[in-house]
Short mmCIF file of C-alpha atoms in Angstrom, two decimals:
data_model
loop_
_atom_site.label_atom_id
_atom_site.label_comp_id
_atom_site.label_asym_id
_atom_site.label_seq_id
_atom_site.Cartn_x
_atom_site.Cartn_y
_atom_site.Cartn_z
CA UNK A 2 87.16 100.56 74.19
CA UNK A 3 87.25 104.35 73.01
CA UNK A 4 90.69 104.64 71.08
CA UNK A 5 89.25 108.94 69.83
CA UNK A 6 89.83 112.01 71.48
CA UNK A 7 86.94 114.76 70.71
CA UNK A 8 89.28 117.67 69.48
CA UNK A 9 86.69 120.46 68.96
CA UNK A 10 87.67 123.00 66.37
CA UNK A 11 89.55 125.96 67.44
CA UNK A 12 87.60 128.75 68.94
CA UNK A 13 86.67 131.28 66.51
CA UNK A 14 88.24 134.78 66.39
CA UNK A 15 87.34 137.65 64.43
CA UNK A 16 88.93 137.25 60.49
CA UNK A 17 90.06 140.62 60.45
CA UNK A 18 93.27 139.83 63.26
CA UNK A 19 95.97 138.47 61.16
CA UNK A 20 97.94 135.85 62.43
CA UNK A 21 100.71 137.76 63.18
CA UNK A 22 99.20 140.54 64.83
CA UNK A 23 97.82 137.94 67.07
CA UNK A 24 101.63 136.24 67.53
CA UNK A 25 103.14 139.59 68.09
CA UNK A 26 100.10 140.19 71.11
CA UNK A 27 101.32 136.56 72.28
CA UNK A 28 105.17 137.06 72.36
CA UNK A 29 104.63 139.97 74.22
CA UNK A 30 103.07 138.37 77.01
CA UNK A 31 106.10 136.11 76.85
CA UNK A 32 108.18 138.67 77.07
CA UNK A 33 107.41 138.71 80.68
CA UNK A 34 108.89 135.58 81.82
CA UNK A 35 111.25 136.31 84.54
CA UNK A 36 111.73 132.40 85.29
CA UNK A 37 113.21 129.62 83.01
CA UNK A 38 114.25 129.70 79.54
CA UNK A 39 111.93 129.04 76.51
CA UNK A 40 113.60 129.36 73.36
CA UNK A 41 110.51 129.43 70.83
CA UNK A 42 110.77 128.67 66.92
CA UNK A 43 107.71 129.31 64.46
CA UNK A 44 107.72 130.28 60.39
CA UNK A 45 109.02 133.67 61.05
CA UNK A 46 112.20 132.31 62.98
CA UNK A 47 113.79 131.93 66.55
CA UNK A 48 113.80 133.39 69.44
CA UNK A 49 114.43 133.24 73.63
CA UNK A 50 112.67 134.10 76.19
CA UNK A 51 113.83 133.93 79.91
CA UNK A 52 117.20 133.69 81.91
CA UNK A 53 119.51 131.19 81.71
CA UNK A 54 120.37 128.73 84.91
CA UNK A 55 117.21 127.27 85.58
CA UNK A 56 114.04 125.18 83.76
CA UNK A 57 115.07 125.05 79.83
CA UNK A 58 112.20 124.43 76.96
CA UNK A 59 112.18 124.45 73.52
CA UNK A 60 108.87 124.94 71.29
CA UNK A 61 108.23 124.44 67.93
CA UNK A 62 105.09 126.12 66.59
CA UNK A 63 103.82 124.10 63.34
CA UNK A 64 100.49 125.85 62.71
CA UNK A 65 99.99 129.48 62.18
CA UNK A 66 96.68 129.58 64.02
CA UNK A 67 98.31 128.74 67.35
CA UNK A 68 98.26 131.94 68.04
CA UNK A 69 94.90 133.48 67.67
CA UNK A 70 93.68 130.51 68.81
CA UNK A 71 95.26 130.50 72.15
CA UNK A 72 94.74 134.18 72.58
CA UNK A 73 91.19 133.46 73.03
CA UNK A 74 90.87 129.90 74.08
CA UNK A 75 93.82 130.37 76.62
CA UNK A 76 95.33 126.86 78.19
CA UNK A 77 92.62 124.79 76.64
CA UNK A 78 93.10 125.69 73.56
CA UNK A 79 96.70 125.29 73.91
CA UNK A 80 96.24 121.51 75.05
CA UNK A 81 93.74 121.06 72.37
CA UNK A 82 95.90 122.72 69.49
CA UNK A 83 99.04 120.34 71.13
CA UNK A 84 96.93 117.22 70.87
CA UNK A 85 96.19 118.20 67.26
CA UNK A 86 100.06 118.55 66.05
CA UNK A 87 99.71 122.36 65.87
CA UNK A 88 102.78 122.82 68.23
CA UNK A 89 105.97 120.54 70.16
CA UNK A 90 108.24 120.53 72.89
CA UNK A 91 111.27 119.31 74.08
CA UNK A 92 110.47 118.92 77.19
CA UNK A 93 106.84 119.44 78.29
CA UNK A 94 107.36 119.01 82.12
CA UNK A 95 109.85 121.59 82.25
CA UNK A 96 107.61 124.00 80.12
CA UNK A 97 104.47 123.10 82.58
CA UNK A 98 106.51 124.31 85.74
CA UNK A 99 107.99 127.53 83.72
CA UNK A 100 104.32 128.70 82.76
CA UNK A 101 104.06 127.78 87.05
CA UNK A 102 106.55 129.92 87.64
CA UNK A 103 105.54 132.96 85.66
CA UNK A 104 102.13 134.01 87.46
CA UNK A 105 102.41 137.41 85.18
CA UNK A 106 102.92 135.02 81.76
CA UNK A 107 99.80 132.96 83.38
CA UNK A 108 97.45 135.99 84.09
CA UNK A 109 98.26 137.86 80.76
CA UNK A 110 97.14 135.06 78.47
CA UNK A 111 94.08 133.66 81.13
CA UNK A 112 93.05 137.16 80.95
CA UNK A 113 92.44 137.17 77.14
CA UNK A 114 89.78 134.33 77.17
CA UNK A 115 86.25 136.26 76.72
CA UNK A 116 83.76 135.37 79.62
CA UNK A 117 81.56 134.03 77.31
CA UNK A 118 84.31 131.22 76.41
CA UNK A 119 84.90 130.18 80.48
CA UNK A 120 81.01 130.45 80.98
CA UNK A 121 80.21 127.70 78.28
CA UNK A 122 83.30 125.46 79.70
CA UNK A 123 81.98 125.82 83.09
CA UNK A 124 78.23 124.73 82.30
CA UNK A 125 79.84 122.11 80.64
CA UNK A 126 81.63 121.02 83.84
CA UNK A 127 78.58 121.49 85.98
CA UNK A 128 76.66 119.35 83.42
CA UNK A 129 78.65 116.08 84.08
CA UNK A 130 77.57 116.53 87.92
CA UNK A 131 78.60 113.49 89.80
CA UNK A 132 74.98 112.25 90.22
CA UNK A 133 74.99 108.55 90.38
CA UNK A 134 73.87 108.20 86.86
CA UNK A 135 76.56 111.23 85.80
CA UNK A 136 79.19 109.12 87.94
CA UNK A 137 79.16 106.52 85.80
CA UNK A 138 78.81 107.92 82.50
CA UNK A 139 82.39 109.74 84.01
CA UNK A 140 83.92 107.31 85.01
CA UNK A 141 83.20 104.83 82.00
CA UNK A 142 84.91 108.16 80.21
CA UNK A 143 88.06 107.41 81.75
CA UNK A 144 88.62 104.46 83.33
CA UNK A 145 86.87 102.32 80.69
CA UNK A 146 89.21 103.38 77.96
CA UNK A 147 90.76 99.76 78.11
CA UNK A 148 92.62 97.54 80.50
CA UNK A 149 95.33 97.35 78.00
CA UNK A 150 96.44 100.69 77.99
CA UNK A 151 97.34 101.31 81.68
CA UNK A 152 98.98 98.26 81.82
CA UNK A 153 101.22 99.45 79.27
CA UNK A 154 102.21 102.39 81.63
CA UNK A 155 101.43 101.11 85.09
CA UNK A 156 103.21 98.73 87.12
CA UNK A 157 102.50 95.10 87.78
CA UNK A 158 99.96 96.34 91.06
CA UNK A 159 97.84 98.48 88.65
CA UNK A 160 98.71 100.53 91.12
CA UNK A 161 96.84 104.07 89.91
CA UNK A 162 97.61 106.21 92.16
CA UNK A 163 101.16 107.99 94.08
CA UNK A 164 103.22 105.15 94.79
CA UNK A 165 105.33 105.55 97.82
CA UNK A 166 109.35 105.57 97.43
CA UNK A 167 110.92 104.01 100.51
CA UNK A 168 114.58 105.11 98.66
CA UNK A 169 115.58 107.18 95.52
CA UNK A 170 115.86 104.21 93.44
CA UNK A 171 113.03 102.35 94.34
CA UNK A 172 111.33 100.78 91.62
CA UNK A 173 108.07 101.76 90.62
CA UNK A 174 106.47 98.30 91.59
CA UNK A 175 107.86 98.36 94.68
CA UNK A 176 107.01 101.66 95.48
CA UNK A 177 103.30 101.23 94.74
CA UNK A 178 103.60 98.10 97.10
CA UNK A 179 105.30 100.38 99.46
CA UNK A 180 102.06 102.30 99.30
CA UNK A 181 99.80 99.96 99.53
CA UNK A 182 101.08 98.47 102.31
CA UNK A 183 101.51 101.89 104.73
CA UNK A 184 98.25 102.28 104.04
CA UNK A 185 97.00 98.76 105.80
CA UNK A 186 99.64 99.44 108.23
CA UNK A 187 97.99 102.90 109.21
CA UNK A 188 94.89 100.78 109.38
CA UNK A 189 96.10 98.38 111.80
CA UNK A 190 94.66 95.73 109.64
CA UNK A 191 94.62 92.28 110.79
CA UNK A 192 92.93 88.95 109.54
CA UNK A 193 89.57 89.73 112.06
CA UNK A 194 88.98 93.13 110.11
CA UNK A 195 86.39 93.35 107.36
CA UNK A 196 87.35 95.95 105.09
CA UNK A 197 85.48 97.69 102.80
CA UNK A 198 87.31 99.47 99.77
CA UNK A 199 85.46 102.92 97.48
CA UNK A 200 86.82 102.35 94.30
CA UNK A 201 88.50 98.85 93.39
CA UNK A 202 90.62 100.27 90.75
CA UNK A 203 91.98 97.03 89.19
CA UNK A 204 92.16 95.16 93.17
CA UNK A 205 95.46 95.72 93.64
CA UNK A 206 94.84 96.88 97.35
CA UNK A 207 92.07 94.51 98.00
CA UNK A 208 94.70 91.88 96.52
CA UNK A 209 97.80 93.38 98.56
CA UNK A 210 95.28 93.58 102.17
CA UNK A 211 94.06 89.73 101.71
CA UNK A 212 97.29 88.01 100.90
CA UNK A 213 99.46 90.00 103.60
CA UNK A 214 97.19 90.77 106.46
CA UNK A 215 94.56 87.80 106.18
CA UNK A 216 91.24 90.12 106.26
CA UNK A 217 88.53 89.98 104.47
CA UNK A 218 87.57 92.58 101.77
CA UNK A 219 84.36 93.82 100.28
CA UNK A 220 85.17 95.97 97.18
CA UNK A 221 83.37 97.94 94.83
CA UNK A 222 83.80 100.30 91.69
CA UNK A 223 81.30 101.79 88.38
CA UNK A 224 83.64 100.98 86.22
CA UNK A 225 83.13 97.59 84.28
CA UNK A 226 86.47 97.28 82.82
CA UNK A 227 88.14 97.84 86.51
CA UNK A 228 85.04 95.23 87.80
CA UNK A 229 86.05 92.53 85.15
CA UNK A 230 89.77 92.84 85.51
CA UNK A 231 89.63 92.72 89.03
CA UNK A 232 87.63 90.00 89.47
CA UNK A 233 89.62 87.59 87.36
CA UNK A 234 93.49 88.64 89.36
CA UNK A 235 91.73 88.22 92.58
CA UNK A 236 90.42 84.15 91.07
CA UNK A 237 93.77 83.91 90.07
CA UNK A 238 95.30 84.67 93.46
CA UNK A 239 92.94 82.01 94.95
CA UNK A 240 91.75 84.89 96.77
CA UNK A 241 88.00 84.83 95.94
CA UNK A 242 86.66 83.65 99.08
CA UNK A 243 87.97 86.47 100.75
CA UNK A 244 87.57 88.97 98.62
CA UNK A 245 84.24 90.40 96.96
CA UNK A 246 83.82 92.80 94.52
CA UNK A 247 81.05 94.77 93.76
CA UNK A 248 79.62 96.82 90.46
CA UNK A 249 78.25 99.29 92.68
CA UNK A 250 77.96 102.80 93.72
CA UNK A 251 79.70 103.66 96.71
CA UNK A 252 75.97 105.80 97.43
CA UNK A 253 74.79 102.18 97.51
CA UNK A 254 76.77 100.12 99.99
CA UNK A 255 75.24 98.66 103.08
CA UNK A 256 76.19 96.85 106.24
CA UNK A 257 78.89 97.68 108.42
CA UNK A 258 83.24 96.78 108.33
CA UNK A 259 85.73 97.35 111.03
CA UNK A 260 88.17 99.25 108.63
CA UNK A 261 87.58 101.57 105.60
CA UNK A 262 89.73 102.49 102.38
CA UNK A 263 89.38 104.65 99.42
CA UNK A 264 92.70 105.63 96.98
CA UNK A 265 92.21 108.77 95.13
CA UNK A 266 88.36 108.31 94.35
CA UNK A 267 87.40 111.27 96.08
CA UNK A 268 88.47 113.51 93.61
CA UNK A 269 85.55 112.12 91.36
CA UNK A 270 82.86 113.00 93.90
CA UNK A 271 82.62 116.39 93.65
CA UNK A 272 81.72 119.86 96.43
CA UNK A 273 78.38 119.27 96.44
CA UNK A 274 78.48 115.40 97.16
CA UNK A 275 81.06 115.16 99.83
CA UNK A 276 79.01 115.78 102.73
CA UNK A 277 76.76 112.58 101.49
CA UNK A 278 80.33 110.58 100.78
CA UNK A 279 81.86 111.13 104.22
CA UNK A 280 78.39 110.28 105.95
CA UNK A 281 78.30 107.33 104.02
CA UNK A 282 81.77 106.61 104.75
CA UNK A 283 81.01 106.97 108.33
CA UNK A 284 77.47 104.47 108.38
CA UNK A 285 79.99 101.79 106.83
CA UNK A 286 82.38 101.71 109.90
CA UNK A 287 81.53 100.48 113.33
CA UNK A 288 81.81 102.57 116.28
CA UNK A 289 86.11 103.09 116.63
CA UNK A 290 86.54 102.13 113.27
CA UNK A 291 89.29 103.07 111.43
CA UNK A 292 89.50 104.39 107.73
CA UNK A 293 91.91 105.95 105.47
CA UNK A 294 91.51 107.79 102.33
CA UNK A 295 94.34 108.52 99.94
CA UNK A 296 93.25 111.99 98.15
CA UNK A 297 94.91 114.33 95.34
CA UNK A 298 94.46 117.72 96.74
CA UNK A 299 94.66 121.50 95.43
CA UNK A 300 95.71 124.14 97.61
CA UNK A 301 93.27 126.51 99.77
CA UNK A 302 95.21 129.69 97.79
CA UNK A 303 93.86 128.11 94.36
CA UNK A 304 90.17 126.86 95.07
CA UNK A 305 88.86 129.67 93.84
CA UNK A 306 90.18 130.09 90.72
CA UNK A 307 90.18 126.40 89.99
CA UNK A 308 86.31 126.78 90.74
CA UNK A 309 85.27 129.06 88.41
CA UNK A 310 87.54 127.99 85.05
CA UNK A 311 87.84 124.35 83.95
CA UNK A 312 91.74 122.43 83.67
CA UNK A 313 92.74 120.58 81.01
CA UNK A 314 92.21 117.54 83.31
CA UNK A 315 88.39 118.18 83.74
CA UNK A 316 87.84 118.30 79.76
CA UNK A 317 90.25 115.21 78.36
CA UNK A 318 91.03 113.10 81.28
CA UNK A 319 88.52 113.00 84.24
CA UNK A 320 85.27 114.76 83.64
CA UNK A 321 83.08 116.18 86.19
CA UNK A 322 85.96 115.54 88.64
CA UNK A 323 86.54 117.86 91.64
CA UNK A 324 89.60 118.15 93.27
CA UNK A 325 88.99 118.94 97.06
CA UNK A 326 91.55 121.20 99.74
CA UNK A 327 92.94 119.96 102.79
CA UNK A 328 90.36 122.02 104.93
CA UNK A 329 87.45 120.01 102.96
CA UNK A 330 89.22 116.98 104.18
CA UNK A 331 88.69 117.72 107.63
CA UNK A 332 85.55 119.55 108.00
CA UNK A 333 83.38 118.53 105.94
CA UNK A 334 83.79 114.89 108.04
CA UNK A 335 83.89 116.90 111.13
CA UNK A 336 80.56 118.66 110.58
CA UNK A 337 78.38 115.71 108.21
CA UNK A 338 79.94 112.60 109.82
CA UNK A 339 81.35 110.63 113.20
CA UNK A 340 84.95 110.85 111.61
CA UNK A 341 87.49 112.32 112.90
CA UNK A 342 91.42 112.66 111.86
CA UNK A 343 93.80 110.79 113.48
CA UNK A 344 96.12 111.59 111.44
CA UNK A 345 97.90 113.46 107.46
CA UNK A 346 101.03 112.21 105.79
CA UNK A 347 101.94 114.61 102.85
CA UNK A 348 102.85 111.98 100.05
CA UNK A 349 103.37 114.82 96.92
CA UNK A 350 106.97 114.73 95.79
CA UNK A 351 106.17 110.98 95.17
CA UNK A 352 103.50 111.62 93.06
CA UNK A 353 105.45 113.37 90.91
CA UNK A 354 108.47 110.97 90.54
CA UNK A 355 104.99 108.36 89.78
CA UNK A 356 104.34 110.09 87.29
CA UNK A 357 107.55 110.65 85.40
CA UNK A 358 108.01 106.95 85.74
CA UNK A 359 104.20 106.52 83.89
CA UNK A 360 105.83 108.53 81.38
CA UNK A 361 108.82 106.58 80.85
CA UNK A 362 106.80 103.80 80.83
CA UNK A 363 104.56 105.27 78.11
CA UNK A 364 106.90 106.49 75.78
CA UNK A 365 108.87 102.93 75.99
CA UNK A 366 105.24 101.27 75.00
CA UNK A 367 104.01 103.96 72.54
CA UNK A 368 104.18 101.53 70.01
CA UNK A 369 102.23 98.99 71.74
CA UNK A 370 100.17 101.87 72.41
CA UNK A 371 99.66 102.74 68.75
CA UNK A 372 99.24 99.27 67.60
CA UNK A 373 96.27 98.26 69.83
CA UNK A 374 94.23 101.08 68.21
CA UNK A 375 95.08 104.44 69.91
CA UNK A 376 95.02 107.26 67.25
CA UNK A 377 98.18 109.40 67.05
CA UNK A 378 95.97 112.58 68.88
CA UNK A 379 95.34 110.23 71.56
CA UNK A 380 98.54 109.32 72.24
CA UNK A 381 99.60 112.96 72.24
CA UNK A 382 96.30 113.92 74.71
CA UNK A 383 98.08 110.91 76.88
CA UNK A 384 101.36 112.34 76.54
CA UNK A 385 99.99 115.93 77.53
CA UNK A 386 98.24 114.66 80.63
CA UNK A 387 101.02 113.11 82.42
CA UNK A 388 103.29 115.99 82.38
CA UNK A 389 100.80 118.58 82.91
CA UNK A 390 100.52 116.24 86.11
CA UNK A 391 104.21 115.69 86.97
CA UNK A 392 104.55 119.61 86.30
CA UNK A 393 101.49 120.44 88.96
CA UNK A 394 102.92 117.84 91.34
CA UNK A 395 106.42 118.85 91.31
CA UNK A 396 105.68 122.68 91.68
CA UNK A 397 102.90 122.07 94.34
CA UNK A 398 100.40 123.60 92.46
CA UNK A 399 98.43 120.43 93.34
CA UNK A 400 99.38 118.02 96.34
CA UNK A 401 98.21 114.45 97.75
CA UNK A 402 97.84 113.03 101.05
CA UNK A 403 96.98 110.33 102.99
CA UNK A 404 94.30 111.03 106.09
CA UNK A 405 93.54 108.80 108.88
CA UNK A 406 90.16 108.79 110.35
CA UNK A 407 88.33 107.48 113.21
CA UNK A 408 84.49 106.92 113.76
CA UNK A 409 83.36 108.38 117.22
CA UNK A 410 81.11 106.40 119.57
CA UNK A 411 78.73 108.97 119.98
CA UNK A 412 78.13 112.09 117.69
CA UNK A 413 79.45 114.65 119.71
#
């Protein structure tokens, strides 16, 4: 289990820029904000910045380098220099969908961060390519941090993914069975289908498809923790005889199932792989063979820009992850595969109510959290990630879906 965070020193800036010329260049920028309230607080006092009657923030700036630091390391730096103590918030959601809000606030700062600094983060990015070796050296990063810790924040599925809220005050549980089970339904699964699953996650689908719908499942994930975990709930459900899984890469699979599945696993696959993954994806089905994928998305207006800088996401939480657009989605199966879409249900407003509950249900366990061996900057890194997520959720800066597929008979 890795209980560290790697928190890199702060980027270095020239000695000569004191550190409140630097917070006077920063403020400034602030002074833009046109949307929400921030009322900020560092050693030289307090101050506002905004309108009253909508989002509200407060920030507390503890370490005088925040400042320079963030001047030239932009968002990263900001996330890193949170993770360290250097700064709080009140409320870090609402602060995540002011900064949204404010595309001036967002282009003044992004614009300070020398080339050379985005150049070195990218090559970074493009050296944890999803090869099959680099896929599971990523997703060991991530999902092999420790069983323990999602179940401290996840529901009793292990549901990882946007749940699905029938109601507003549908439990979180029954939400991610709510999910779960629209997706089998959307499959038309019954107990002659063989399904085959990318990406076990801890079974909970695999589990949910069995028990309910009487079909058999072939499974399969990189991650050993996930493998382990899901192997002993599926022997406890008495479900092992009709439910395999595999410690395999998805690049790997063979033979052919009547109905296909895959929960937010696309995302670590990457641009340049996807072709591969939806031609594979098509080889597993039979001919009029369903499949559904469940995919976090990022808008056509952003790819771009997301493209050529690295998020916060792509350095603490998922490395080498990719987060694809709609379009992708569609043609990339349409021109390297026999799929084609039957079918997109915009799920996004329930991702973000997922995630406030993961939060809720962090914050309740932090001390569970701390006393299995999580350091303090890990728990704020943790903290950090899911609102950063509720915030991109909420404000549509990122979106999920769920898309139906169908294999043709013939390639057309």
């Amino acid at each position: 289990m890795n209980t560290k965070v790697q928190v890199r020193p702060g980027m270095l800036v020239p000695s000569g820029v004191s550190h409140r010329f630097a917070a006077n260049l920063f403020l400034r920028v602030l002074e833009r904000l046109e949307h929400g309230k921030v009322f900020w607080a560092d050693a030289s006092g307090s101050r506002a910045f905004g309108h009253d009657g909508g989002l509200v923030a407060q920030v507390e700036i503890r370490d005088p380098s925040f400042y320079r630091r963030v001047l030239v390391g932009g968002p990263l730096e900001a996330a890193r220099m949170y993770i360290e103590g250097g700064w709080d918030c009140s409320d870090l959601t609402a602060l995540f969908r002011i900064v949204l809000h404010n595309e001036s606030v967002r282009a003044g700062l992004g614009a300070k961060t020398p080339w050379l600094v985005r150049a070195a983060r990218k090559l970074q990015h493009l050296l944890r390519s999803n090869t099959k070796s680099g896929s599971r050296a990523n997703i060991g990063a991530h999902y092999d941090l420790g069983n323990d810790l999602f179940r401290l924040f996840l529901d009793s599925t292990l549901s990882y993914s946007s749940a699905f809220f029938e109601h507003p005050n549908q439990s979180l549980e029954h939400a991610s069975l709510a999910k779960l089970d629209r997706l089998c339904r959307k499959l038309e699964l019954n107990a002659q289908d063989h399904l085959v699953e990318i990406g076990t996650g801890w079974g909970g689908l695999a589990i949910h498809a069995a028990e309910n719908y009487g079909c058999r499942v072939t499974t399969t994930t990189i991650s050993k923790e996930q493998y382990d975990l899901a192997v002993a709930r599926i022997a406890e459900r008495g479900l092992s005889d009709r439910v395999t899984v595999l410690l395999k890469d998805y690049r790997d699979l063979e033979g052919q199932f009547s109905k296909l599945v895959s929960v937010e696993m696309i995302e670590a696959v990457g641009d340049k792989f996807l072709p591969g993954y939806f031609a594979k994806c098509s080889d597993l089905l039979v001919p009029g063979g369903k499949a559904a994928i469940q995919a976090i998305t990022i808008p056509e207006r952003r790819i771009e820009a997301a493209r050529a800088n690295i998020e916060f996401s792509q350095v603490y939480i998922f490395p080498g992850s990719e987060i694809p657009t709609i379009s992708q989605l569609v043609d990339v199966p349409a021109r390297h595969s026999r799929l084609d879409v039957l079918g997109i249900e915009d799920l996004t407003p329930h991702y973000a109510e997922t995630l406030r509950l993961w939060a809720v249900n962090f914050e309740r366990n932090l001390s569970l959290v701390r006393a299995i061996g999580y350091s303090e900057a890990f728990t704020r890194m943790w903290r950090y990630y899911l609102h950063y997520c509720e915030a991109a959720f909420r404000e549509r800066h990122n979106g999920v879906v769920q898309v139906v597929y169908t294999k043709r008979w013939e390639r057309a």
